[in-house]
C-alpha positions as CSV (number, residue, x, y, z in Angstrom):
1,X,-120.4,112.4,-49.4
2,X,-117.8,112.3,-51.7
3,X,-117.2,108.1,-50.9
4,X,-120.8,107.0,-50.9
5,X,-122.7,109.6,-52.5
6,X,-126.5,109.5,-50.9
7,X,-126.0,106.3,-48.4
8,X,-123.9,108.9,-46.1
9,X,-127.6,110.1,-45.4
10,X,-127.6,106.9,-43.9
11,X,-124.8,106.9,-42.3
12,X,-126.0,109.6,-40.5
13,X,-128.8,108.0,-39.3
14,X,-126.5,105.5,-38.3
15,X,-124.4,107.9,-36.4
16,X,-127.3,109.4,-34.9
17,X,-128.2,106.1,-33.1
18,X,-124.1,105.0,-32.0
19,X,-120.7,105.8,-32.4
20,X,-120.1,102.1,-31.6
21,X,-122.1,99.0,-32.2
22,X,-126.1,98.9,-32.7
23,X,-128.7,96.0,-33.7
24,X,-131.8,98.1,-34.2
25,X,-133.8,97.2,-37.0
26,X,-133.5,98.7,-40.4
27,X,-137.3,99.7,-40.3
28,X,-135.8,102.2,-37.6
29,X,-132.7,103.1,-39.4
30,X,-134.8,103.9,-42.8
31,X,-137.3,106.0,-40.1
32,X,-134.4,108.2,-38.7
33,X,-133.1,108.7,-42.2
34,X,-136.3,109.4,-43.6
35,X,-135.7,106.9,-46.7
36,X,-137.3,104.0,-47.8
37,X,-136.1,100.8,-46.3
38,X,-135.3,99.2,-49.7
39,X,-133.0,102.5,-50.2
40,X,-131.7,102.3,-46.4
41,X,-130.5,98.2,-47.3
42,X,-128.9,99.2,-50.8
43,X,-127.0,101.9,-48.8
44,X,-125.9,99.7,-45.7
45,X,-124.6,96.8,-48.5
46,X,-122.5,99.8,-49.9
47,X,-121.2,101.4,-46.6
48,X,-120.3,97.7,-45.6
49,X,-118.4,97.5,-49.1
50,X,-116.5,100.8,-48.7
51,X,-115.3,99.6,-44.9
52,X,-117.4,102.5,-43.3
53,X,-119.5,100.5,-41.3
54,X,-118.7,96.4,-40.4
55,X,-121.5,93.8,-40.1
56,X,-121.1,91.2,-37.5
57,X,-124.3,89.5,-38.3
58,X,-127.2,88.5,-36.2
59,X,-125.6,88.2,-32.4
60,X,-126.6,87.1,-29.5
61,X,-128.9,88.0,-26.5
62,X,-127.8,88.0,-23.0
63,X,-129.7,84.7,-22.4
64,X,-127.9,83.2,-25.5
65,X,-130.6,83.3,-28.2
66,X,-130.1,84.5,-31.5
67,X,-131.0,88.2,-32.6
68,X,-133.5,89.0,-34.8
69,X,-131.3,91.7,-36.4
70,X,-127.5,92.2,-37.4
71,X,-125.3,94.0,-35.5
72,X,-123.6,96.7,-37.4
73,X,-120.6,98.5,-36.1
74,X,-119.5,101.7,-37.1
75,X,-115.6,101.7,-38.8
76,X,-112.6,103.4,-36.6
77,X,-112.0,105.0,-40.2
78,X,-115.2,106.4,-40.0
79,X,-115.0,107.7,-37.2
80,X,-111.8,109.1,-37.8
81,X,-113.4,111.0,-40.7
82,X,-116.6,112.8,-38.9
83,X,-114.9,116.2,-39.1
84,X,-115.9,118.3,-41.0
85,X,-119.7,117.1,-41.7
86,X,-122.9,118.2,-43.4
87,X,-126.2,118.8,-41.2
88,X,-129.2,117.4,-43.2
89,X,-132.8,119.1,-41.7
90,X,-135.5,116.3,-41.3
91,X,-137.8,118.4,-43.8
92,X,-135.2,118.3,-46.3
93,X,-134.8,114.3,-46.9
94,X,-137.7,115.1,-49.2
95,X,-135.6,117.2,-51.5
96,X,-135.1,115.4,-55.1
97,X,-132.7,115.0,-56.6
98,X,-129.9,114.4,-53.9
99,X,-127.5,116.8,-55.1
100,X,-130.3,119.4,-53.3
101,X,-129.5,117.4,-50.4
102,X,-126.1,117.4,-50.9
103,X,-125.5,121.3,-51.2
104,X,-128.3,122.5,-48.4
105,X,-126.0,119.9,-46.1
106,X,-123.2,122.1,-46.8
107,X,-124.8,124.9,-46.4
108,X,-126.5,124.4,-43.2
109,X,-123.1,123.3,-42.0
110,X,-121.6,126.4,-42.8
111,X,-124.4,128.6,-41.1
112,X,-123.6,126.3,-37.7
113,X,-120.2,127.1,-38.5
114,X,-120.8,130.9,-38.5
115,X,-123.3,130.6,-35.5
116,X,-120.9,129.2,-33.2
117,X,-118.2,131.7,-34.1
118,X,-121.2,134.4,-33.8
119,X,-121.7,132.7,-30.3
120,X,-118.3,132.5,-28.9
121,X,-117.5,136.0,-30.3
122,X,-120.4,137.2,-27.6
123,X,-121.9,139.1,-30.5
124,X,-125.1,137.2,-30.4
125,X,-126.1,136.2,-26.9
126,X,-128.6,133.2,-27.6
127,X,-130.8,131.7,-30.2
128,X,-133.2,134.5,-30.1
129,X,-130.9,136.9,-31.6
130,X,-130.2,134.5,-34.3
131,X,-133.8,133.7,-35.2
């Protein structure tokens, strides 16, 4: 967050989809991240510039024909840098303005955080005592 600001939410949906390479469309990638797709290619043009993700333009097929898409490929350093991470609800890509988004990220994170512990601790059993 601190590196891209709001296009890590697309990272995320990024990340949701590979850890390697993809070529889905960007219709898809805006649908995951629950943005617009005008935001989605403003935020992949400034991943791309900050090395987090790598575009290897439109590859191609098994039989040899051109892609209709890019290929993009998530960064090693990216990868490298997934710990620790936010956890964005779907309900809450609605939230204006994106420091909201920003601080409920952190915040669900740290409930997960304290769930596992909870969890591992044996002091809650499932997710029926945590409801």
């Amino acid at each position: 967050m601190r590196h891209v600001g709001p296009a890590v939410q697309t990272l995320g949906a990024l990340l949701a989809i590979t850890k390697a390479e993809t070529f889905v469309g960007l219709r898809q990638i805006a649908r995951l991240a629950g943005l617009p797709t005008s935001t989605v290619r403003k935020h992949l043009r400034r991943l791309e510039d900050g090395a987090w993700i790598v575009s290897k333009g439109r590859g191609r097929t098994a039989t040899g024909r051109t892609r209709r898409t890019q290929t993009l490929a998530i960064a090693p350093a990216t990868l490298a840098q997934l710990e620790p991470y936010g956890v964005l609800p779907w309900w809450a890509t609605i939230l204006q303005p994106w420091s909201v988004r920003a601080v409920l990220a952190v915040v669900m994170s740290r409930l997960m955080t304290l769930k596992g512990v909870l969890q591992n601790d044996e002091l809650i059993e499932d997710d029926k005592d945590w409801a």
